Amino acid sequence: MEILMQGEHLESLIAEIFPQVGGDFSVEEVTEDGIRLRLLVAEKHLRPGGTVSGPSIFALADCAMYLAVMSRIGPEALSVTTNCSIDFMRKPEAGRDLFCEVRLLKLGRSLAVGDCLIFSEGTESPVARASLTYSIPPRR
Amino acid sequence: MEILMQGEHLESLIAEIFPQVGGDFSVEEVTEDGIRLRLLVAEKHLRPGGTVSGPSIFALADCAMYLAVMSRIGPEALSVTTNCSIDFMRKPEAGRDLFCEVRLLKLGRSLAVGDCLIFSEGTESPVARASLTYSIPPRR
Amino acid sequence: MEILMQGEHLESLIAEIFPQVGGDFSVEEVTEDGIRLRLLVAEKHLRPGGTVSGPSIFALADCAMYLAVMSRIGPEALSVTTNCSIDFMRKPEAGRDLFCEVRLLKLGRSLAVGDCLIFSEGTESPVARASLTYSIPPRR
Amino acid sequence: MEILMQGEHLESLIAEIFPQVGGDFSVEEVTEDGIRLRLLVAEKHLRPGGTVSGPSIFALADCAMYLAVMSRIGPEALSVTTNCSIDFMRKPEAGRDLFCEVRLLKLGRSLAVGDCLIFSEGTESPVARASLTYSIPPRR
């Protein structure tokens, strides 16, 4: 899978397409089969007790998968998430950023499928896993 | 399934447990087998074009399932989402609130399972469906 | 959603397309928004103890969704399951057939989405729920 | 994760617990974080055209996850699948066995979570992916 967009272009893309949340994410690396994305954890992502909320973890997985697809097909495509299955396995560590590692498993003409592992920074056991399907509209 | 908490107590519970998002939701009705919850759509929930974002729809389903479980087991329980599978089927209508209808399918001692349909206000075809599993910790 | 195929045509279709398992299923009713399918439970579907196996329940949901889609778009389409999320909630009753009630939630040009509840005959609490996505290939 | 059961004991366990399908599977390896299981593809697993059916792929993932859990907690535990989310991504190659690689992501006291990739023998792109949750009953 050829890489068409690298980190800084991907970050510009998020800022444009998701203006409310663009600043929450940082592209750590475009990897051989996907991407690694950081969630810069802030007050708005937390539940009482300091743990990151489920919807914030979902948003991280969703954005990471979107960017992984964009990194391979380029910014012109209007793809949308059609399905996500997510398992919350452990409580995230308080006061730490989260990382999401996406692995693209299929990049077809109309559907892309990938899975994600999400970690608290500096820990080895994933806090969550997710798999997502994206629908890629036909080129004109 | 006996109802232990009604709408206003549930709203107080959200405000306490999810302080950052508590004001986003309104309990429309505690139904025979679940709950109907409204997302008061605001600027922060939108994508360019005016449609509600996927993470906002996930947050609605997650909160609705939580409240449906709480309405039956009471506020003392510390339950957590362990799994969610969600299908995004149609683009939400711009400028309209969303409703989530939860149906509890199982309310066991340690696991609760429910499914959700999500609608734009005033429309008949669901924009999304979700199923969620909650883990209920053992009583002391 | 107009109905294009009724029960006996659907059963002929299963017998042709799934010759190894066609005789396991009986179309009970093509409903307003889907279908109700019976699994004629036999020795091969059971686990020790007499309960129906998970893979047999999956096969019932998969076949029921397939027939629900076929009942609306007709037999010529080569659709395939792309995703299934299934929750096993209760042990099926020994010695009873299972029913699957499918509800089509979306029937688009390229994707169909539906959900299923599965019951042991004569009982009110579902043994499982599932949601499935089908990919419908473009017409020539 | 310490390994408590190796291949031949796991195969004896399948033969005992799943007598109708035990002979369909062969344990290739108990790996560092899971297991690799082979489906010995036979006529009964096929659809017209020679491709392996969806329910057969589900059965492979379900059995592989079960054995991965058993390999770590031993044969005495009565665990059951509570959830599976599966994506069918490519058509399996006709006339080839399938392999399922399970990776255990969480092995808690009451819940185990793992994910699977499924391949046609000799190919590099997975035909399917699945994630499963197992409920492990409390020890007496």
Coordinates of C-alpha atoms in Angstrom, one line a residue:
Chain A
M1 CA 0.0 0.0 0.0
E2 CA 1.7 3.1 -1.3
I3 CA 1.7 6.1 1.1
L4 CA 0.2 9.2 -0.5
M5 CA 0.0 11.5 2.5
Q6 CA 2.4 11.9 5.4
G7 CA 1.8 13.2 8.9
E8 CA 1.7 17.0 8.4
H9 CA -0.6 16.8 5.5
L10 CA -2.9 14.4 7.5
E11 CA -2.9 16.9 10.4
S12 CA -3.9 19.7 8.0
L13 CA -6.7 17.5 6.7
I14 CA -8.1 16.8 10.2
A15 CA -7.9 20.5 11.1
E16 CA -10.0 21.3 8.0
I17 CA -12.5 18.4 8.1
F18 CA -12.9 18.1 11.9
P19 CA -12.4 21.7 13.0
Q20 CA -13.8 21.1 16.5
V21 CA -11.5 18.3 17.4
G22 CA -8.5 18.6 15.0
G23 CA -6.2 19.9 17.7
D24 CA -6.9 16.9 19.9
F25 CA -4.8 14.6 17.7
S26 CA -1.2 14.2 16.6
V27 CA 0.0 11.9 13.9
E28 CA 2.9 9.9 15.4
E29 CA 3.8 7.8 12.4
V30 CA 2.5 6.6 9.1
T31 CA 3.4 2.9 9.4
E32 CA 3.9 0.1 6.9
D33 CA 0.3 -1.0 7.1
G34 CA -1.5 1.9 8.8
I35 CA -0.9 4.7 11.2
R36 CA -0.2 5.6 14.8
L37 CA -2.2 8.5 16.2
R38 CA -2.0 10.2 19.6
L39 CA -4.9 11.7 21.5
L40 CA -3.6 14.7 23.5
V41 CA -5.8 14.0 26.5
A42 CA -7.4 17.1 28.0
E43 CA -10.0 17.9 30.6
K44 CA -12.8 17.4 28.2
H45 CA -11.9 13.8 27.5
L46 CA -12.1 12.7 31.2
R47 CA -14.6 11.1 33.4
P48 CA -14.5 11.7 37.2
G49 CA -11.5 9.8 38.5
G50 CA -9.3 11.0 35.6
T51 CA -10.0 8.2 33.2
V52 CA -10.5 8.9 29.5
S53 CA -14.2 8.5 28.5
G54 CA -15.5 5.8 26.1
P55 CA -16.7 8.3 23.5
S56 CA -13.2 9.9 23.5
I57 CA -11.7 6.5 22.8
F58 CA -14.2 5.9 20.0
A59 CA -13.4 9.3 18.5
L60 CA -9.7 8.4 18.6
A61 CA -10.2 5.0 16.8
D62 CA -12.6 6.7 14.2
C63 CA -10.2 9.5 13.4
A64 CA -7.2 7.1 13.2
M65 CA -9.0 4.8 10.8
Y66 CA -10.0 7.8 8.7
L67 CA -6.5 9.1 8.5
A68 CA -5.1 5.6 7.7
V69 CA -7.4 5.4 4.7
M70 CA -6.6 8.9 3.6
S71 CA -2.9 8.3 3.9
R72 CA -3.3 5.6 1.1
I73 CA -6.0 7.0 -1.1
G74 CA -5.4 10.7 -0.8
P75 CA -7.4 13.6 0.5
E76 CA -10.0 13.9 -2.3
A77 CA -12.1 10.9 -1.3
L78 CA -15.3 11.4 0.8
S79 CA -15.3 8.2 2.8
V80 CA -17.6 7.6 5.8
T81 CA -17.5 5.1 8.7
T82 CA -20.2 2.5 8.2
N83 CA -19.5 0.2 11.1
C84 CA -17.4 0.0 14.2
S85 CA -17.1 -2.7 16.8
I86 CA -15.2 -1.7 19.9
D87 CA -14.2 -3.6 23.1
F88 CA -13.3 -1.6 26.2
M89 CA -10.9 -3.9 28.1
R90 CA -9.1 -1.9 30.7
K91 CA -9.4 1.5 32.4
P92 CA -7.0 4.0 30.8
E93 CA -4.3 5.4 33.1
A94 CA -5.1 8.8 34.5
G95 CA -3.1 11.7 33.2
R96 CA -1.6 9.9 30.2
D97 CA -2.1 10.4 26.5
L98 CA -3.6 7.5 24.4
F99 CA -2.2 6.0 21.3
C100 CA -4.1 4.2 18.6
E101 CA -2.4 1.8 16.2
V102 CA -4.4 1.1 13.1
R103 CA -3.7 -1.8 10.8
L104 CA -5.4 -1.7 7.4
L105 CA -6.6 -5.2 6.5
K106 CA -8.4 -4.4 3.3
L107 CA -8.4 -1.4 1.0
G108 CA -10.8 -2.2 -1.7
R109 CA -12.5 0.0 -4.3
S110 CA -15.6 0.6 -2.2
L111 CA -14.8 -0.7 1.3
A112 CA -11.8 -0.4 3.6
V113 CA -11.5 -2.5 6.8
G114 CA -9.0 -2.0 9.6
D115 CA -8.5 -2.8 13.2
C116 CA -7.0 -0.7 16.1
L117 CA -5.3 -1.3 19.4
I118 CA -5.4 1.6 21.9
F119 CA -2.9 2.1 24.6
S120 CA -2.2 4.5 27.5
E121 CA 1.2 6.0 26.9
G122 CA 4.0 3.8 28.4
T123 CA 1.9 0.7 29.0
E124 CA 1.8 -2.6 27.2
S125 CA -1.7 -3.9 27.7
P126 CA -4.3 -2.3 25.4
V127 CA -7.1 -0.4 27.0
A128 CA -9.4 -1.1 24.0
R129 CA -9.6 -2.7 20.5
A130 CA -11.8 -1.7 17.6
S131 CA -12.5 -2.7 14.1
L132 CA -13.9 -0.3 11.6
T133 CA -15.4 -0.4 8.1
Y134 CA -15.2 2.6 5.8
S135 CA -17.3 3.1 2.7
I136 CA -15.4 4.8 -0.2
P137 CA -17.6 6.4 -2.7
P138 CA -17.0 5.7 -6.4
R139 CA -14.7 8.1 -8.2
R140 CA -16.4 10.4 -10.7
Chain B
M1 CA -38.2 -5.0 34.6
E2 CA -39.2 -2.7 37.4
I3 CA -38.4 1.0 37.0
L4 CA -36.2 2.3 39.9
M5 CA -35.3 5.7 38.5
Q6 CA -37.3 8.1 36.4
G7 CA -36.3 10.9 34.0
E8 CA -35.3 13.7 36.4
H9 CA -33.3 11.5 38.7
L10 CA -31.5 10.1 35.6
E11 CA -30.7 13.6 34.4
S12 CA -29.2 14.5 37.8
L13 CA -27.2 11.3 37.6
I14 CA -25.7 12.3 34.2
A15 CA -24.9 15.8 35.4
E16 CA -23.0 14.3 38.3
I17 CA -21.2 11.4 36.5
F18 CA -20.6 13.0 33.1
P19 CA -20.2 16.7 34.0
Q20 CA -18.7 17.7 30.6
V21 CA -21.6 16.3 28.6
G22 CA -24.5 16.1 31.1
G23 CA -26.3 19.1 29.6
D24 CA -26.3 17.6 26.1
F25 CA -28.9 15.0 26.9
S26 CA -32.6 15.1 27.8
V27 CA -34.5 12.0 29.0
E28 CA -37.7 11.9 26.9
E29 CA -39.2 8.8 28.4
V30 CA -38.4 5.7 30.5
T31 CA -40.2 3.1 28.3
E32 CA -41.5 -0.4 29.0
D33 CA -38.3 -2.0 28.0
G34 CA -35.7 0.8 28.0
I35 CA -35.5 4.6 27.5
R36 CA -35.7 7.3 24.9
L37 CA -33.0 9.9 25.1
R38 CA -32.6 13.2 23.1
L39 CA -29.3 14.7 22.1
L40 CA -29.6 18.5 22.1
V41 CA -27.5 19.0 19.0
A42 CA -25.1 21.9 19.2
E43 CA -22.3 23.3 17.2
K44 CA -19.7 21.0 18.9
H45 CA -21.5 17.9 17.6
L46 CA -21.4 18.9 14.0
R47 CA -19.2 18.1 11.0
P48 CA -18.8 20.6 8.1
G49 CA -22.1 20.5 6.2
G50 CA -24.1 20.5 9.4
T51 CA -24.4 16.7 10.0
V52 CA -23.9 15.2 13.4
S53 CA -20.5 13.5 13.8
G54 CA -20.1 9.8 14.4
P55 CA -18.5 10.2 17.8
S56 CA -21.5 12.3 18.9
I57 CA -23.8 9.5 17.8
F58 CA -21.7 7.0 19.7
A59 CA -21.8 9.1 22.8
L60 CA -25.6 9.3 22.6
A61 CA -26.0 5.5 22.3
D62 CA -23.5 4.9 25.1
C63 CA -25.2 7.4 27.5
A64 CA -28.7 6.1 26.6
M65 CA -27.7 2.5 27.3
Y66 CA -26.1 3.6 30.6
L67 CA -29.2 5.4 31.7
A68 CA -31.5 2.5 30.6
V69 CA -29.5 0.1 32.9
M70 CA -29.4 2.7 35.7
S71 CA -33.2 3.1 35.4
R72 CA -33.6 -0.6 36.3
I73 CA -30.8 -1.3 38.8
G74 CA -30.5 2.1 40.5
P75 CA -27.8 4.6 40.8
E76 CA -25.4 2.8 43.1
A77 CA -24.0 0.5 40.6
L78 CA -20.7 1.1 38.8
S79 CA -21.3 -0.4 35.5
V80 CA -19.0 0.1 32.4
T81 CA -19.5 -0.4 28.7
T82 CA -17.5 -3.4 27.6
N83 CA -18.5 -3.7 23.9
C84 CA -20.4 -1.6 21.3
S85 CA -21.1 -2.4 17.8
I86 CA -22.5 0.4 15.8
D87 CA -23.7 0.8 12.2
F88 CA -24.0 4.2 10.6
M89 CA -26.7 3.9 8.0
R90 CA -27.8 7.4 6.9
K91 CA -26.6 11.0 7.2
P92 CA -28.4 12.8 10.0
E93 CA -30.6 15.7 9.0
A94 CA -28.8 19.1 9.5
G95 CA -30.2 21.2 12.3
R96 CA -32.3 18.6 14.0
D97 CA -31.9 16.8 17.4
L98 CA -31.3 13.1 17.5
F99 CA -33.3 10.5 19.5
C100 CA -32.0 7.2 20.7
E101 CA -34.4 4.4 21.6
V102 CA -32.9 1.7 23.8
R103 CA -34.4 -1.7 24.3
L104 CA -32.9 -3.8 27.1
L105 CA -32.6 -7.4 25.9
K106 CA -30.9 -8.8 28.9
L107 CA -30.4 -7.6 32.4
G108 CA -28.4 -10.3 34.2
R109 CA -26.4 -10.1 37.4
S110 CA -23.1 -9.4 35.7
L111 CA -24.0 -8.4 32.1
A112 CA -26.6 -6.2 30.5
V113 CA -27.2 -6.2 26.7
G114 CA -29.3 -3.7 24.8
D115 CA -29.8 -2.3 21.3
C116 CA -30.5 1.2 20.1
L117 CA -32.1 2.9 17.1
I118 CA -31.1 6.5 16.5
F119 CA -33.3 8.9 14.5
S120 CA -33.2 12.5 13.4
E121 CA -36.2 14.3 15.0
G122 CA -39.3 14.0 12.7
T123 CA -37.9 11.2 10.5
E124 CA -38.8 7.6 10.2
S125 CA -35.6 5.9 8.9
P126 CA -32.9 5.4 11.5
V127 CA -29.6 7.1 11.0
A128 CA -27.8 4.5 13.1
R129 CA -28.2 1.3 15.1
A130 CA -26.0 0.1 18.0
S131 CA -25.8 -2.8 20.4
L132 CA -24.0 -2.5 23.7
T133 CA -22.9 -4.7 26.5
Y134 CA -22.5 -3.4 30.1
S135 CA -20.6 -5.2 32.8
I136 CA -22.2 -4.8 36.2
P137 CA -19.8 -5.3 39.1
P138 CA -20.8 -7.7 41.9
R139 CA -22.6 -6.2 44.8
R140 CA -20.6 -6.0 48.0
Chain C
M1 CA -40.3 -2.3 0.9
E2 CA -42.1 -4.2 -1.8
I3 CA -42.0 -8.0 -1.4
L4 CA -40.7 -9.7 -4.5
M5 CA -40.3 -13.3 -3.2
Q6 CA -42.5 -15.2 -0.8
G7 CA -41.8 -18.2 1.4
E8 CA -41.8 -21.1 -1.0
H9 CA -39.6 -19.3 -3.6
L10 CA -37.2 -18.4 -0.8
E11 CA -37.0 -22.0 0.3
S12 CA -36.2 -23.1 -3.3
L13 CA -33.5 -20.5 -3.4
I14 CA -31.9 -21.8 -0.2
A15 CA -32.0 -25.4 -1.4
E16 CA -30.2 -24.3 -4.6
I17 CA -27.6 -21.9 -3.1
F18 CA -26.9 -23.7 0.2
P19 CA -27.5 -27.3 -0.7
Q20 CA -25.8 -28.7 2.4
V21 CA -28.0 -26.8 4.8
G22 CA -31.1 -25.9 2.8
G23 CA -33.3 -28.5 4.6
D24 CA -32.4 -27.0 8.0
F25 CA -34.5 -23.9 7.5
S26 CA -38.2 -23.1 7.1
V27 CA -39.6 -19.7 6.1
E28 CA -42.4 -19.0 8.6
E29 CA -43.4 -15.6 7.3
V30 CA -42.2 -12.7 5.1
T31 CA -43.1 -9.8 7.5
E32 CA -43.7 -6.1 6.9
D33 CA -40.0 -5.2 7.4
G34 CA -38.2 -8.5 7.1
I35 CA -38.7 -12.3 7.6
R36 CA -39.2 -14.9 10.3
L37 CA -37.1 -18.1 9.8
R38 CA -37.2 -21.4 11.7
L39 CA -34.2 -23.6 12.4
L40 CA -35.3 -27.2 12.4
V41 CA -33.0 -28.2 15.2
A42 CA -31.3 -31.6 14.7
E43 CA -28.6 -33.6 16.3
K44 CA -25.9 -31.9 14.2
H45 CA -26.8 -28.4 15.7
L46 CA -26.3 -29.5 19.4
R47 CA -23.7 -29.3 22.0
P48 CA -23.4 -31.8 24.8
G49 CA -26.3 -31.0 27.1
G50 CA -28.7 -30.5 24.2
T51 CA -28.2 -26.8 23.7
V52 CA -27.9 -25.4 20.2
S53 CA -24.3 -24.4 19.3
G54 CA -23.1 -20.9 18.6
P55 CA -22.2 -21.6 15.0
S56 CA -25.7 -23.0 14.4
I57 CA -27.2 -19.7 15.7
F58 CA -24.9 -17.7 13.6
A59 CA -25.9 -19.7 10.5
L60 CA -29.5 -19.1 11.3
A61 CA -29.0 -15.3 11.5
D62 CA -26.9 -15.3 8.4
C63 CA -29.4 -17.2 6.3
A64 CA -32.3 -15.2 7.7
M65 CA -30.7 -11.9 6.7
Y66 CA -29.8 -13.3 3.3
L67 CA -33.4 -14.3 2.7
A68 CA -34.8 -11.0 4.0
V69 CA -32.7 -9.2 1.5
M70 CA -33.6 -11.6 -1.4
S71 CA -37.3 -11.2 -0.5
R72 CA -37.0 -7.5 -1.4
I73 CA -34.5 -7.4 -4.3
G74 CA -35.2 -10.7 -6.0
P75 CA -33.1 -13.8 -6.6
E76 CA -30.8 -12.5 -9.2
A77 CA -28.5 -10.5 -6.9
L78 CA -25.2 -11.9 -5.7
S79 CA -25.0 -10.3 -2.2
V80 CA -22.5 -11.4 0.4
T81 CA -22.3 -10.8 4.2
T82 CA -19.6 -8.4 5.0
N83 CA -20.1 -8.0 8.7
C84 CA -21.9 -9.6 11.6
S85 CA -22.0 -8.7 15.2
I86 CA -23.7 -11.2 17.5
D87 CA -24.4 -11.4 21.2
F88 CA -25.2 -14.7 22.8
M89 CA -27.4 -13.9 25.8
R90 CA -29.1 -17.0 27.1
K91 CA -28.7 -20.8 26.7
P92 CA -31.3 -22.1 24.1
E93 CA -33.8 -24.5 25.5
A94 CA -33.0 -28.1 24.8
G95 CA -35.2 -29.9 22.3
R96 CA -36.8 -26.8 20.7
D97 CA -36.5 -25.2 17.4
L98 CA -35.2 -21.7 17.1
F99 CA -36.8 -18.7 15.4
C100 CA -35.0 -15.7 13.9
E101 CA -36.9 -12.5 13.3
V102 CA -35.1 -10.1 10.9
R103 CA -35.8 -6.4 10.6
L104 CA -34.3 -4.7 7.6
L105 CA -33.1 -1.3 8.7
K106 CA -31.6 -0.1 5.4
L107 CA -31.8 -1.4 1.9
G108 CA -29.6 0.8 -0.1
R109 CA -28.2 0.3 -3.6
S110 CA -24.9 -1.2 -2.4
L111 CA -25.4 -2.0 1.3
A112 CA -28.2 -3.6 3.3
V113 CA -28.3 -3.6 7.1
G114 CA -30.6 -5.6 9.4
D115 CA -30.9 -6.8 12.9
C116 CA -32.1 -10.1 14.3
L117 CA -33.6 -11.5 17.4
I118 CA -33.4 -15.3 18.0
F119 CA -35.8 -17.2 20.3
S120 CA -36.3 -20.8 21.4
E121 CA -39.8 -21.8 20.3
G122 CA -42.4 -20.9 22.9
T123 CA -40.2 -18.5 25.0
E124 CA -40.2 -14.8 25.3
S125 CA -36.6 -13.8 26.1
P126 CA -34.2 -13.8 23.1
V127 CA -31.3 -16.3 23.2
A128 CA -29.3 -14.0 20.9
R129 CA -29.3 -10.9 18.9
A130 CA -27.3 -10.1 15.8
S131 CA -26.8 -7.3 13.3
L132 CA -25.6 -7.9 9.8
T133 CA -24.4 -5.9 6.8
Y134 CA -24.8 -7.2 3.2
S135 CA -22.9 -5.9 0.2
I136 CA -25.1 -5.9 -2.9
P137 CA -23.0 -5.8 -6.1
P138 CA -23.9 -3.2 -8.8
R139 CA -26.4 -4.3 -11.4
R140 CA -24.9 -4.9 -14.8
Chain D
M1 CA 0.3 -15.9 29.9
E2 CA 1.5 -19.3 31.0
I3 CA 0.5 -22.2 28.7
L4 CA -1.4 -24.9 30.6
M5 CA -2.5 -27.1 27.7
Q6 CA -0.7 -27.9 24.4
G7 CA -2.0 -29.1 21.0
E8 CA -2.8 -32.7 21.6
H9 CA -4.7 -32.0 24.9
L10 CA -6.6 -29.3 23.2
E11 CA -7.6 -31.6 20.3
S12 CA -8.8 -34.2 22.8
L13 CA -10.8 -31.4 24.5
I14 CA -12.5 -30.5 21.2
A15 CA -13.3 -34.1 20.4
E16 CA -15.0 -34.4 23.7
I17 CA -16.8 -31.1 23.9
F18 CA -17.7 -30.6 20.2
P19 CA -18.1 -34.2 19.0
Q20 CA -19.9 -33.3 15.8
V21 CA -17.1 -31.0 14.6
G22 CA -14.0 -32.0 16.6
G23 CA -12.4 -33.8 13.6
D24 CA -12.7 -30.6 11.5
F25 CA -9.9 -28.8 13.4
S26 CA -6.2 -29.3 13.9
V27 CA -4.1 -27.3 16.4
E28 CA -1.1 -26.0 14.5
E29 CA 0.6 -24.2 17.3
V30 CA 0.0 -22.7 20.7
T31 CA 1.7 -19.3 20.2
E32 CA 3.1 -16.7 22.6
D33 CA -0.2 -14.8 22.8
G34 CA -2.7 -17.3 21.5
I35 CA -3.1 -20.2 19.1
R36 CA -3.1 -21.1 15.4
L37 CA -5.9 -23.5 14.3
R38 CA -6.5 -25.2 11.0
L39 CA -9.9 -25.9 9.5
L40 CA -9.6 -29.1 7.4
V41 CA -11.9 -27.9 4.7
A42 CA -14.3 -30.6 3.5
E43 CA -17.4 -30.7 1.2
K44 CA -19.7 -29.7 4.1
H45 CA -17.9 -26.4 4.5
L46 CA -18.4 -25.2 0.9
R47 CA -20.7 -23.1 -1.0
P48 CA -21.4 -23.6 -4.7
G49 CA -18.2 -22.4 -6.5
G50 CA -16.0 -24.1 -3.9
T51 CA -15.6 -21.2 -1.5
V52 CA -15.8 -21.8 2.3
S53 CA -19.1 -20.7 3.8
G54 CA -19.5 -17.8 6.3
P55 CA -20.8 -20.0 9.1
S56 CA -17.8 -22.3 8.7
I57 CA -15.5 -19.4 9.1
F58 CA -17.4 -18.3 12.1
A59 CA -17.1 -21.8 13.6
L60 CA -13.4 -21.7 13.0
A61 CA -13.0 -18.4 14.8
D62 CA -15.2 -19.5 17.7
C63 CA -13.4 -22.7 18.2
A64 CA -10.0 -21.1 17.9
M65 CA -10.8 -18.5 20.6
Y66 CA -12.2 -21.2 22.9
L67 CA -9.0 -23.2 22.6
A68 CA -6.8 -20.2 23.1
V69 CA -8.6 -19.5 26.4
M70 CA -8.5 -23.1 27.4
S71 CA -4.8 -23.3 26.6
R72 CA -4.3 -20.6 29.4
I73 CA -6.9 -21.4 32.0
G74 CA -7.1 -25.2 31.6
P75 CA -9.9 -27.6 30.7
E76 CA -12.0 -27.3 33.8
A77 CA -13.6 -24.0 33.0
L78 CA -17.0 -23.7 31.4
S79 CA -16.6 -20.6 29.4
V80 CA -19.1 -19.4 26.7
T81 CA -18.9 -16.9 23.8
T82 CA -20.9 -13.8 24.7
N83 CA -20.1 -11.7 21.7
C84 CA -18.5 -12.0 18.2
S85 CA -18.0 -9.3 15.6
I86 CA -16.7 -10.6 12.3
D87 CA -15.8 -9.0 9.0
F88 CA -15.7 -11.0 5.8
M89 CA -13.2 -9.3 3.6
R90 CA -12.2 -11.6 0.7
K91 CA -13.5 -14.8 -0.9
P92 CA -11.5 -17.8 0.4
E93 CA -9.5 -19.7 -2.2
A94 CA -11.3 -22.9 -3.4
G95 CA -9.7 -26.2 -2.3
R96 CA -7.5 -24.8 0.4
D97 CA -7.6 -25.2 4.2
L98 CA -8.1 -22.1 6.4
F99 CA -6.0 -20.9 9.3
C100 CA -7.1 -18.9 12.2
E101 CA -4.6 -16.9 14.3
V102 CA -5.9 -15.9 17.7
R103 CA -4.3 -13.2 19.8
L104 CA -5.5 -13.0 23.4
L105 CA -5.8 -9.3 24.3
K106 CA -7.3 -9.7 27.8
L107 CA -7.6 -12.7 30.1
G108 CA -9.4 -11.4 33.1
R109 CA -11.1 -13.3 35.9
S110 CA -14.5 -13.1 34.3
L111 CA -14.0 -11.9 30.7
A112 CA -11.5 -12.9 28.0
V113 CA -11.2 -10.9 24.7
G114 CA -9.2 -11.9 21.7
D115 CA -9.0 -11.1 18.0
C116 CA -8.5 -13.4 15.0
L117 CA -7.2 -13.2 11.5
I118 CA -8.3 -16.0 9.1
F119 CA -6.3 -16.9 6.0
S120 CA -6.5 -19.4 3.1
E121 CA -3.4 -21.6 3.2
G122 CA -0.6 -20.1 1.3
T123 CA -2.0 -16.6 1.0
E124 CA -1.1 -13.3 2.7
S125 CA -4.2 -11.3 2.7
P126 CA -6.8 -12.3 5.4
V127 CA -10.2 -13.5 4.2
A128 CA -11.8 -12.5 7.5
R129 CA -11.2 -10.9 10.9
A130 CA -13.1 -11.5 14.1
S131 CA -13.1 -10.4 17.7
L132 CA -14.7 -12.4 20.4
T133 CA -15.5 -12.1 24.1
Y134 CA -15.7 -15.1 26.4
S135 CA -17.4 -15.1 29.8
I136 CA -15.5 -17.2 32.3
P137 CA -17.7 -18.4 35.2
P138 CA -16.5 -17.9 38.7
R139 CA -14.5 -20.8 40.3
R140 CA -16.3 -22.6 43.0

